[in-house]
Tab-separated table of C-alpha atoms in Angstrom:
chain	number	residue	atom	x	y	z
A	30	UNK	CA	0.000	0.000	0.000
A	31	UNK	CA	2.817	2.385	0.864
A	32	UNK	CA	4.291	1.964	-2.610
A	33	UNK	CA	1.050	3.272	-4.148
A	34	UNK	CA	0.565	6.138	-1.693
A	35	UNK	CA	1.469	8.761	-4.295
A	36	UNK	CA	-1.230	7.404	-6.628
A	37	UNK	CA	-3.857	7.407	-3.875
A	38	UNK	CA	-2.982	10.970	-2.833
A	39	UNK	CA	-3.044	12.267	-6.395
A	40	UNK	CA	-6.326	10.518	-7.219
A	41	UNK	CA	-7.884	12.164	-4.159
A	42	UNK	CA	-6.653	15.519	-5.479
A	43	UNK	CA	-8.054	14.836	-8.959
A	44	UNK	CA	-11.507	14.027	-7.560
A	45	UNK	CA	-11.634	17.443	-5.914
A	46	UNK	CA	-10.220	19.338	-8.924
A	47	UNK	CA	-12.716	17.606	-11.242
A	48	UNK	CA	-15.569	19.183	-9.281
A	49	UNK	CA	-14.067	22.677	-9.578
A	50	UNK	CA	-13.010	23.221	-13.203
A	51	UNK	CA	-14.581	22.753	-16.619
A	52	UNK	CA	-14.641	19.034	-17.706
A	53	UNK	CA	-12.921	19.745	-21.029
A	54	UNK	CA	-10.120	21.690	-19.343
A	55	UNK	CA	-9.775	18.943	-16.735
A	56	UNK	CA	-9.285	16.364	-19.509
A	57	UNK	CA	-6.761	18.613	-21.279
A	58	UNK	CA	-4.625	19.765	-18.376
A	59	UNK	CA	-5.004	17.279	-15.536
A	60	UNK	CA	-5.553	13.822	-17.021
A	61	UNK	CA	-2.061	13.787	-18.653
A	62	UNK	CA	-0.397	14.353	-15.257
A	63	UNK	CA	1.161	11.310	-13.572
A	64	UNK	CA	2.077	10.983	-9.879
A	65	UNK	CA	5.722	9.978	-9.365
A	66	UNK	CA	6.335	9.999	-5.610
A	67	UNK	CA	5.029	11.234	-2.268
A	68	UNK	CA	7.345	11.930	0.646
A	69	UNK	CA	7.393	14.375	3.574
A	70	UNK	CA	4.161	16.097	2.447
A	71	UNK	CA	5.671	16.667	-1.020
A	72	UNK	CA	4.034	15.113	-4.048
A	73	UNK	CA	5.941	14.955	-7.342
A	74	UNK	CA	3.965	14.803	-10.575
A	75	UNK	CA	5.264	14.257	-14.096
A	76	UNK	CA	4.192	16.760	-16.766
A	77	UNK	CA	4.576	16.285	-20.549
A	78	UNK	CA	6.622	19.462	-21.149
A	79	UNK	CA	7.920	22.641	-19.594
A	80	UNK	CA	5.228	24.592	-21.457
A	81	UNK	CA	2.645	22.376	-19.762
A	82	UNK	CA	4.175	23.173	-16.369
A	83	UNK	CA	4.183	26.931	-17.039
A	84	UNK	CA	0.519	26.866	-18.110
A	85	UNK	CA	-0.519	24.991	-14.968
A	86	UNK	CA	1.378	27.537	-12.845
A	87	UNK	CA	-0.334	30.454	-14.568
A	88	UNK	CA	-3.897	29.114	-14.769
A	89	UNK	CA	-4.398	26.671	-11.903
A	90	UNK	CA	-1.854	27.426	-9.170
A	91	UNK	CA	-4.490	28.522	-6.642
A	92	UNK	CA	-6.620	25.436	-7.367
A	93	UNK	CA	-3.609	23.144	-6.911
A	94	UNK	CA	-2.494	24.827	-3.668
A	95	UNK	CA	-5.931	24.669	-2.047
A	96	UNK	CA	-6.501	21.078	-3.142
A	97	UNK	CA	-3.126	19.867	-1.865
A	98	UNK	CA	-3.686	21.625	1.450
A	99	UNK	CA	-7.087	19.927	1.767
A	100	UNK	CA	-5.789	16.435	0.902
A	101	UNK	CA	-2.286	16.491	2.435
A	102	UNK	CA	-2.653	19.218	5.061
A	103	UNK	CA	-0.543	22.203	6.125
A	104	UNK	CA	2.951	22.173	4.633
A	105	UNK	CA	1.858	20.419	1.435
A	106	UNK	CA	4.258	20.967	-1.452
A	107	UNK	CA	4.168	20.208	-5.152
A	108	UNK	CA	7.125	19.407	-7.407
A	109	UNK	CA	6.921	19.027	-11.185
A	110	UNK	CA	9.074	16.505	-13.033
A	111	UNK	CA	9.651	17.374	-16.692
A	112	UNK	CA	10.997	14.755	-19.075
A	113	UNK	CA	12.563	16.535	-22.080
A	114	UNK	CA	12.061	15.128	-25.575
A	115	UNK	CA	15.810	14.684	-26.011
A	116	UNK	CA	17.662	12.050	-24.046
A	117	UNK	CA	18.547	14.360	-21.198
A	118	UNK	CA	18.107	13.954	-17.460
A	119	UNK	CA	14.674	14.804	-16.095
A	120	UNK	CA	14.322	18.252	-14.542
A	121	UNK	CA	12.436	18.923	-11.320
A	122	UNK	CA	10.816	22.269	-10.509
A	123	UNK	CA	9.118	23.269	-7.248
A	124	UNK	CA	5.661	24.759	-7.688
A	125	UNK	CA	5.469	28.525	-7.246
A	126	UNK	CA	4.650	29.652	-3.721
A	127	UNK	CA	1.852	31.923	-4.868
A	128	UNK	CA	0.582	34.544	-7.269
A	129	UNK	CA	1.139	38.284	-6.958
A	130	UNK	CA	-1.094	39.608	-4.150
A	131	UNK	CA	-3.696	42.314	-4.705
A	132	UNK	CA	-5.166	44.935	-2.372
A	133	UNK	CA	-8.885	45.591	-2.003
A	134	UNK	CA	-10.064	48.940	-3.468
A	135	UNK	CA	-10.061	51.810	-0.959
A	136	UNK	CA	-11.934	55.095	-0.871
A	137	UNK	CA	-9.742	58.197	-0.932
A	138	UNK	CA	-10.976	61.745	-0.438
A	139	UNK	CA	-9.940	63.884	-3.428
A	140	UNK	CA	-10.382	67.502	-4.469
A	141	UNK	CA	-11.160	68.847	-7.917
A	142	UNK	CA	-7.981	70.158	-9.506
A	143	UNK	CA	-7.647	73.872	-8.881
A	144	UNK	CA	-10.241	74.007	-6.086
A	145	UNK	CA	-9.357	75.482	-2.720
A	146	UNK	CA	-10.395	73.229	0.170
A	147	UNK	CA	-12.787	75.236	2.342
A	148	UNK	CA	-16.198	75.143	3.982
A	149	UNK	CA	-17.981	75.284	0.614
A	150	UNK	CA	-15.813	72.800	-1.248
A	151	UNK	CA	-17.076	69.270	-0.932
A	152	UNK	CA	-14.462	66.614	-1.556
A	153	UNK	CA	-15.284	63.623	-3.678
A	154	UNK	CA	-14.785	59.975	-2.816
A	155	UNK	CA	-12.701	58.052	-5.280
A	156	UNK	CA	-12.287	54.260	-5.319
A	157	UNK	CA	-8.643	53.406	-5.866
A	158	UNK	CA	-7.001	50.007	-6.364
A	159	UNK	CA	-3.508	50.113	-4.876
A	160	UNK	CA	-1.060	47.668	-6.430
A	161	UNK	CA	1.070	46.191	-3.605
A	162	UNK	CA	3.982	45.933	-6.090
A	163	UNK	CA	5.232	42.753	-4.401
A	164	UNK	CA	7.124	40.108	-6.356
A	165	UNK	CA	5.785	36.632	-5.395
A	166	UNK	CA	9.262	35.156	-5.937
A	167	UNK	CA	10.555	37.207	-2.979
A	168	UNK	CA	8.872	35.027	-0.360
A	169	UNK	CA	10.175	33.452	2.842
A	170	UNK	CA	10.286	29.997	1.196
A	171	UNK	CA	12.863	31.256	-1.331
A	172	UNK	CA	14.903	33.095	1.314
A	173	UNK	CA	17.821	30.976	2.517
A	174	UNK	CA	18.386	31.578	6.223
A	175	UNK	CA	21.824	31.809	7.824
A	176	UNK	CA	23.719	33.655	10.508
A	177	UNK	CA	23.948	36.622	8.119
A	178	UNK	CA	20.178	37.237	8.131
A	179	UNK	CA	18.777	35.104	10.972
A	180	UNK	CA	17.806	38.043	13.176
A	181	UNK	CA	16.116	39.853	10.278
A	182	UNK	CA	14.070	36.789	9.321
A	183	UNK	CA	13.011	36.191	12.928
A	184	UNK	CA	11.904	39.811	13.314
A	185	UNK	CA	10.168	39.704	9.925
A	186	UNK	CA	8.173	36.599	10.828
A	187	UNK	CA	7.160	38.194	14.123
A	188	UNK	CA	5.931	41.299	12.280
A	189	UNK	CA	4.053	39.126	9.753
A	190	UNK	CA	1.979	37.597	12.551
A	191	UNK	CA	1.070	40.966	14.096
A	192	UNK	CA	1.838	43.913	11.763
A	193	UNK	CA	1.972	47.213	13.624
A	194	UNK	CA	1.575	45.484	16.975
A	195	UNK	CA	5.173	44.557	17.828
A	196	UNK	CA	8.112	46.590	19.186
A	197	UNK	CA	9.646	46.310	15.692
A	198	UNK	CA	7.988	49.388	14.203
A	199	UNK	CA	9.618	50.648	12.153
A	200	UNK	CA	11.817	47.746	11.095
A	201	UNK	CA	14.990	49.209	9.598
A	202	UNK	CA	17.065	46.773	7.508
A	203	UNK	CA	20.512	47.934	6.375
A	204	UNK	CA	23.611	46.487	4.748
A	205	UNK	CA	25.618	46.465	1.540
A	206	UNK	CA	24.206	45.716	-1.927
A	207	UNK	CA	23.001	42.214	-2.741
A	208	UNK	CA	22.590	41.031	0.860
A	209	UNK	CA	18.841	40.390	0.604
A	210	UNK	CA	17.272	43.556	2.032
A	211	UNK	CA	14.663	43.852	-0.723
A	212	UNK	CA	13.898	40.123	-0.636
A	213	UNK	CA	13.363	40.118	3.133
A	214	UNK	CA	11.275	43.304	3.115
A	215	UNK	CA	9.013	41.960	0.358
A	216	UNK	CA	8.796	38.533	2.021
A	217	UNK	CA	7.331	40.245	5.082
A	218	UNK	CA	4.818	42.052	2.877
A	219	UNK	CA	3.824	38.837	1.081
A	220	UNK	CA	3.399	36.946	4.339
A	221	UNK	CA	1.218	39.723	5.758
A	222	UNK	CA	-0.993	39.649	2.641
A	223	UNK	CA	-1.264	35.865	2.999
A	224	UNK	CA	-2.330	36.111	6.653
A	225	UNK	CA	-4.299	39.355	6.494
A	226	UNK	CA	-5.714	39.712	2.941
A	227	UNK	CA	-7.705	42.842	3.817
A	228	UNK	CA	-4.650	44.876	4.865
A	229	UNK	CA	-3.360	47.374	2.291
A	230	UNK	CA	0.341	46.717	1.621
A	231	UNK	CA	2.542	48.917	-0.568
A	232	UNK	CA	6.169	48.548	-1.655
A	233	UNK	CA	7.877	51.688	-2.986
A	234	UNK	CA	11.473	52.844	-3.342
A	235	UNK	CA	12.823	56.053	-1.831
A	236	UNK	CA	13.409	57.570	-5.276
A	237	UNK	CA	9.865	56.649	-6.404
A	238	UNK	CA	8.367	58.274	-3.305
A	239	UNK	CA	10.384	61.421	-4.000
A	240	UNK	CA	9.234	61.485	-7.640
A	241	UNK	CA	5.592	61.061	-6.562
A	242	UNK	CA	5.951	63.924	-4.101
A	243	UNK	CA	7.541	66.245	-6.681
A	244	UNK	CA	4.784	65.412	-9.145
A	245	UNK	CA	2.139	66.106	-6.491
A	246	UNK	CA	3.527	69.576	-5.799
A	247	UNK	CA	3.110	70.681	-9.416
A	248	UNK	CA	-0.717	70.588	-9.374
A	249	UNK	CA	-2.901	72.473	-6.932
A	250	UNK	CA	-4.433	70.215	-4.253
A	251	UNK	CA	-2.652	67.153	-5.664
A	252	UNK	CA	-0.405	67.126	-2.588
A	253	UNK	CA	-3.545	66.687	-0.488
A	254	UNK	CA	-4.481	63.659	-2.611
A	255	UNK	CA	-0.912	62.338	-2.272
A	256	UNK	CA	-1.079	62.464	1.533
A	257	UNK	CA	-4.606	61.021	1.534
A	258	UNK	CA	-3.382	58.105	-0.600
A	259	UNK	CA	-0.568	57.173	1.780
A	260	UNK	CA	-2.812	57.548	4.837
A	261	UNK	CA	-4.737	54.484	3.604
A	262	UNK	CA	-1.705	52.175	3.709
A	263	UNK	CA	-1.590	49.542	6.470
A	264	UNK	CA	1.920	48.263	5.731
A	265	UNK	CA	4.336	50.646	4.016
A	266	UNK	CA	7.648	49.249	2.722
A	267	UNK	CA	10.146	51.892	1.571
A	268	UNK	CA	13.228	50.388	-0.084
A	269	UNK	CA	16.473	52.396	-0.340
A	270	UNK	CA	15.258	55.110	2.013
A	271	UNK	CA	18.697	56.746	1.642
A	272	UNK	CA	17.538	58.030	-1.773
A	273	UNK	CA	14.863	60.169	-0.105
A	274	UNK	CA	16.930	63.354	-0.155
A	275	UNK	CA	15.463	66.862	-0.160
A	276	UNK	CA	13.602	68.744	2.589
A	277	UNK	CA	10.229	68.689	0.826
A	278	UNK	CA	9.985	64.943	0.281
A	279	UNK	CA	11.400	64.253	3.756
A	280	UNK	CA	8.813	66.559	5.310
A	281	UNK	CA	6.030	64.729	3.454
A	282	UNK	CA	7.396	61.359	4.553
A	283	UNK	CA	7.694	62.642	8.138
A	284	UNK	CA	3.984	63.520	8.092
A	285	UNK	CA	3.041	60.130	6.620
A	286	UNK	CA	5.346	58.275	9.025
A	287	UNK	CA	3.753	59.977	12.040
A	288	UNK	CA	0.223	59.274	10.859
A	289	UNK	CA	0.850	55.594	10.098
A	290	UNK	CA	2.827	54.963	13.271
A	291	UNK	CA	0.278	56.670	15.506
A	292	UNK	CA	-2.565	54.669	13.965
A	293	UNK	CA	-0.803	51.332	14.498
A	294	UNK	CA	0.322	50.734	10.914
A	295	UNK	CA	3.561	48.906	10.084
A	296	UNK	CA	6.593	50.575	8.485
A	297	UNK	CA	9.524	48.663	6.964
A	298	UNK	CA	12.534	50.604	5.696
A	299	UNK	CA	15.738	49.469	3.986
A	300	UNK	CA	19.010	51.293	3.376
A	301	UNK	CA	22.617	50.660	2.409
A	302	UNK	CA	23.698	52.229	5.725
A	303	UNK	CA	22.588	52.459	9.354
A	304	UNK	CA	20.210	55.274	10.404
A	305	UNK	CA	23.081	57.020	12.210
A	306	UNK	CA	25.107	57.062	8.976
A	307	UNK	CA	22.442	58.620	6.732
A	308	UNK	CA	23.591	61.933	5.296
A	309	UNK	CA	21.431	65.030	4.667
A	310	UNK	CA	18.444	63.738	6.642
A	311	UNK	CA	16.383	65.805	9.048
A	312	UNK	CA	17.207	64.921	12.653
A	313	UNK	CA	13.534	64.532	13.592
A	314	UNK	CA	13.088	61.951	10.807
A	315	UNK	CA	16.277	60.087	11.763
A	316	UNK	CA	15.100	59.866	15.371
A	317	UNK	CA	11.865	58.216	14.253
A	318	UNK	CA	13.720	55.676	12.123
A	319	UNK	CA	15.471	54.593	15.334
A	320	UNK	CA	12.212	54.066	17.252
A	321	UNK	CA	11.837	50.409	16.335
A	322	UNK	CA	14.457	47.799	15.454
A	323	UNK	CA	17.514	48.308	13.238
A	324	UNK	CA	19.141	45.153	11.843
A	325	UNK	CA	22.301	44.908	9.750
A	326	UNK	CA	22.355	42.132	7.141
A	327	UNK	CA	25.854	40.669	6.884
A	328	UNK	CA	27.737	38.966	4.075
A	329	UNK	CA	26.550	35.346	3.752
A	330	UNK	CA	28.789	32.727	5.340
A	331	UNK	CA	29.925	29.646	3.405
A	332	UNK	CA	27.130	27.303	4.564
A	333	UNK	CA	24.447	29.832	3.616
A	334	UNK	CA	26.075	30.510	0.227
A	335	UNK	CA	26.102	26.785	-0.567
A	336	UNK	CA	22.478	26.305	0.509
A	337	UNK	CA	21.408	29.277	-1.608
A	338	UNK	CA	23.116	27.798	-4.676
A	339	UNK	CA	21.430	24.432	-4.148
A	340	UNK	CA	18.024	26.064	-3.688
A	341	UNK	CA	18.384	28.252	-6.794
A	342	UNK	CA	19.613	25.353	-8.939
A	343	UNK	CA	16.528	23.401	-7.838
A	344	UNK	CA	14.268	26.321	-8.711
A	345	UNK	CA	15.867	26.436	-12.171
A	346	UNK	CA	15.312	22.691	-12.616
A	347	UNK	CA	18.999	21.943	-13.139
A	348	UNK	CA	21.086	19.276	-11.420
A	349	UNK	CA	24.626	20.484	-10.750
A	350	UNK	CA	27.458	18.418	-9.308
A	351	UNK	CA	28.255	19.145	-5.684
A	352	UNK	CA	31.885	20.025	-6.463
A	353	UNK	CA	30.757	22.834	-8.788
A	354	UNK	CA	28.468	24.336	-6.159
A	355	UNK	CA	31.175	24.034	-3.486
A	356	UNK	CA	33.633	25.820	-5.780
A	357	UNK	CA	31.194	28.706	-6.396
A	358	UNK	CA	30.365	28.986	-2.684
A	359	UNK	CA	34.079	29.245	-1.869
A	360	UNK	CA	34.868	31.529	-4.811
A	361	UNK	CA	32.150	34.187	-4.481
A	362	UNK	CA	31.832	35.611	-0.973
A	363	UNK	CA	30.605	39.157	-1.434
A	364	UNK	CA	26.807	38.882	-1.652
A	365	UNK	CA	23.796	36.836	-2.759
A	366	UNK	CA	23.244	38.851	-5.936
A	367	UNK	CA	26.701	38.159	-7.336
A	368	UNK	CA	26.421	34.512	-6.346
A	369	UNK	CA	23.042	34.083	-8.057
A	370	UNK	CA	24.188	36.025	-11.117
A	371	UNK	CA	27.167	33.724	-11.579
A	372	UNK	CA	24.990	30.611	-11.218
A	373	UNK	CA	22.407	31.857	-13.751
A	374	UNK	CA	25.177	32.787	-16.208
A	375	UNK	CA	26.653	29.316	-15.785
A	376	UNK	CA	23.299	27.633	-16.447
A	377	UNK	CA	22.648	29.880	-19.474
A	378	UNK	CA	26.093	29.204	-20.997
A	379	UNK	CA	25.672	25.454	-20.570
A	380	UNK	CA	22.124	25.479	-21.967
A	381	UNK	CA	22.806	27.669	-24.998
A	382	UNK	CA	26.089	25.945	-25.795
A	383	UNK	CA	24.684	22.477	-25.077
A	384	UNK	CA	27.553	21.898	-22.698
A	385	UNK	CA	27.706	19.953	-19.490
A	386	UNK	CA	28.098	22.068	-16.357
A	387	UNK	CA	31.639	21.281	-15.260
A	388	UNK	CA	34.080	22.702	-12.749
A	389	UNK	CA	36.166	24.117	-15.623
A	390	UNK	CA	33.147	25.960	-17.068
A	391	UNK	CA	32.289	27.290	-13.603
A	392	UNK	CA	35.840	28.630	-13.185
A	393	UNK	CA	35.590	30.416	-16.539
A	394	UNK	CA	32.215	32.019	-15.766
A	395	UNK	CA	33.239	33.027	-12.251
A	396	UNK	CA	36.374	34.692	-13.632
A	397	UNK	CA	34.275	36.698	-16.106
A	398	UNK	CA	31.715	37.773	-13.495
A	399	UNK	CA	33.869	38.582	-10.469
A	400	UNK	CA	37.339	38.877	-12.008
A	401	UNK	CA	40.461	37.050	-11.012
A	402	UNK	CA	40.444	35.502	-7.571
A	403	UNK	CA	42.118	37.678	-4.981
A	404	UNK	CA	42.404	37.888	-1.244
A	405	UNK	CA	39.308	39.593	0.111
A	406	UNK	CA	39.812	42.711	2.199
A	407	UNK	CA	37.966	42.585	5.518
A	408	UNK	CA	37.978	44.491	8.814
A	409	UNK	CA	40.063	41.648	10.233
A	410	UNK	CA	42.585	42.080	7.395
A	411	UNK	CA	42.672	45.856	7.978
A	412	UNK	CA	43.421	45.341	11.672
A	413	UNK	CA	46.154	42.792	10.957
A	414	UNK	CA	47.815	45.098	8.414
A	415	UNK	CA	47.655	48.160	10.708
A	416	UNK	CA	49.190	46.144	13.573
A	417	UNK	CA	51.952	44.863	11.280
A	418	UNK	CA	52.712	48.369	9.973
A	419	UNK	CA	52.944	49.961	13.444
A	420	UNK	CA	54.464	46.863	15.063
A	421	UNK	CA	51.807	46.498	17.749
A	422	UNK	CA	49.700	43.520	18.852
A	423	UNK	CA	46.012	43.007	18.068
A	424	UNK	CA	45.260	43.143	21.805
A	425	UNK	CA	46.864	46.594	22.036
A	426	UNK	CA	44.887	47.857	19.048
A	427	UNK	CA	41.572	46.699	20.544
A	428	UNK	CA	42.397	47.822	24.073
A	429	UNK	CA	41.313	51.031	25.814
A	430	UNK	CA	44.886	52.334	25.842
A	431	UNK	CA	45.200	56.100	25.344
A	432	UNK	CA	48.864	55.990	24.307
A	433	UNK	CA	49.335	58.259	21.318
A	434	UNK	CA	50.710	55.593	18.941
A	435	UNK	CA	47.927	53.119	19.838
A	436	UNK	CA	45.178	55.713	19.454
A	437	UNK	CA	46.628	56.771	16.104
A	438	UNK	CA	46.750	53.189	14.816
A	439	UNK	CA	43.200	52.553	16.019
A	440	UNK	CA	41.887	55.687	14.293
A	441	UNK	CA	43.598	54.772	11.022
A	442	UNK	CA	42.032	51.274	11.192
A	443	UNK	CA	38.613	52.893	11.629
A	444	UNK	CA	39.210	55.339	8.774
A	445	UNK	CA	40.349	52.615	6.326
A	446	UNK	CA	37.479	50.295	7.315
A	447	UNK	CA	35.090	53.093	6.404
A	448	UNK	CA	36.948	54.376	3.345
A	449	UNK	CA	37.872	51.073	1.671
A	450	UNK	CA	35.115	48.735	2.893
A	451	UNK	CA	32.243	51.198	3.404
A	452	UNK	CA	31.392	49.458	6.690
A	453	UNK	CA	28.770	51.064	8.906
A	454	UNK	CA	29.984	53.074	11.883
A	455	UNK	CA	28.235	50.598	14.180
A	456	UNK	CA	30.085	47.628	12.662
A	457	UNK	CA	33.459	49.404	12.811
A	458	UNK	CA	32.974	50.313	16.463
A	459	UNK	CA	31.932	46.778	17.373
A	460	UNK	CA	34.902	45.195	15.604
A	461	UNK	CA	37.409	47.633	17.105
A	462	UNK	CA	36.960	46.936	20.772
A	463	UNK	CA	33.310	47.922	21.223
A	464	UNK	CA	33.737	51.636	20.539
A	465	UNK	CA	30.607	53.729	20.240
A	466	UNK	CA	29.288	55.528	17.170
A	467	UNK	CA	30.581	58.968	18.237
A	468	UNK	CA	34.111	57.632	18.804
A	469	UNK	CA	34.246	56.159	15.300
A	470	UNK	CA	32.959	59.384	13.731
A	471	UNK	CA	35.564	61.400	15.628
A	472	UNK	CA	38.350	59.015	14.542
A	473	UNK	CA	37.393	59.235	10.859
A	474	UNK	CA	37.183	63.034	11.032
A	475	UNK	CA	40.559	63.261	12.826
A	476	UNK	CA	42.337	61.065	10.274
A	477	UNK	CA	40.789	63.005	7.388
A	478	UNK	CA	41.968	66.328	8.893
A	479	UNK	CA	45.494	65.053	9.603
A	480	UNK	CA	45.868	63.664	6.082
A	481	UNK	CA	45.230	67.140	4.661
A	482	UNK	CA	47.769	68.850	6.935
A	483	UNK	CA	50.417	66.264	7.862
A	484	UNK	CA	52.506	64.771	5.037
A	485	UNK	CA	53.981	62.005	7.225
A	486	UNK	CA	50.579	60.974	8.505
A	487	UNK	CA	49.209	60.901	4.960
A	488	UNK	CA	52.052	58.519	4.029
A	489	UNK	CA	51.089	56.158	6.893
A	490	UNK	CA	47.575	55.802	5.545
A	491	UNK	CA	48.726	55.518	1.928
A	492	UNK	CA	51.261	52.791	2.784
A	493	UNK	CA	48.667	50.702	4.633
A	494	UNK	CA	46.137	51.070	1.821
A	495	UNK	CA	48.754	49.869	-0.672
A	496	UNK	CA	49.516	46.859	1.546
A	497	UNK	CA	45.820	45.966	1.483
A	498	UNK	CA	45.470	46.186	-2.283
A	499	UNK	CA	45.437	42.717	-3.925
A	500	UNK	CA	48.436	41.816	-6.029
A	501	UNK	CA	47.448	41.636	-9.708
């Protein structure tokens, strides 16, 4: 009986689906499907072609998801097995997690263009459909968890279960490019829409918000409509908030932020730097960004990089030898985006050139994407080099010593970590003996001033920077 479990499960699914869709479409799209296996709440079905799989995903994904959940229960998963016409290995694709979410229409008070709001001007009510602008691919299921993002995922899942009703409001995610800020922010939005369909969720970038504001100021009373629009949002996600420069747009966002926060709505912000490091921002707005929880996403560690590669290869339906994935995980350490880009380029080259994915091909592609392999510069490397140059120990550098030569070395390490690595002030302070934000800022300013006035000091910094440069 156990050997036929996949057939029994799939037949139970078919009986339900047959009652839902048109008989002719059922015969066309569901009768050709064959159950292959059933294990750990995952059923694998064989489809005649990749086109067949794509059509099922587009037309019947919701039907499949609801049916599987009813037959198998919570945690049910579907995997497609595609057997190509040519004598090639079968490809397996996981079913999509869901379709793009939609918001219910909302009523927004608007004024006739050119009218002056007053006691004799009656605003109109306008029904507006707000596109959440969330990419269904950016869900929690496709987000590989590791030490680099564990805290962010935990906080995000907590927010998803009670948006606006946790201490994490706003949630401020920051870190370098390609570390998954956008993916995590959108995953939270998607999960909220899944759990609370009636909530209005909106994803917008800082530059888009600024453009909307500037457009609103060009037409009389349009700014009122702009503010009324944003007042209807239950979950506002602003990506790359550092692009929101300019007093006007910041003032508008300050007003919207206050309104949403005071009415228990959720705010999620992302940036390439910590709130304390944002330049040209109003102090009152910065203080509000610090109200909730700020989390720095780090570079992915080896285990997380390898798991991400395996997950993405599975999503692409391609089987890749373990040694190739291990090589890529060891070779590309900077961020998820570069890692994924290299993998997709590798798959594309192999597919278009009808080549097998080999270690040699992976080495070629990696060299073209990220350049020749070199020793990566890190805060640890900066500290080691500074200690070597000034002939002091690591313990002395990280100590609280106020000796002039130690303080000078410590300040140079902070300056180079900021200048060459673009690390946040918080990270630099933590890595250099637990110094606070103000100390790091003072050190960077001091080094910058001395370099412009002291030739010998400028040579110290220049020599250390040259020592850190990779040998070509």
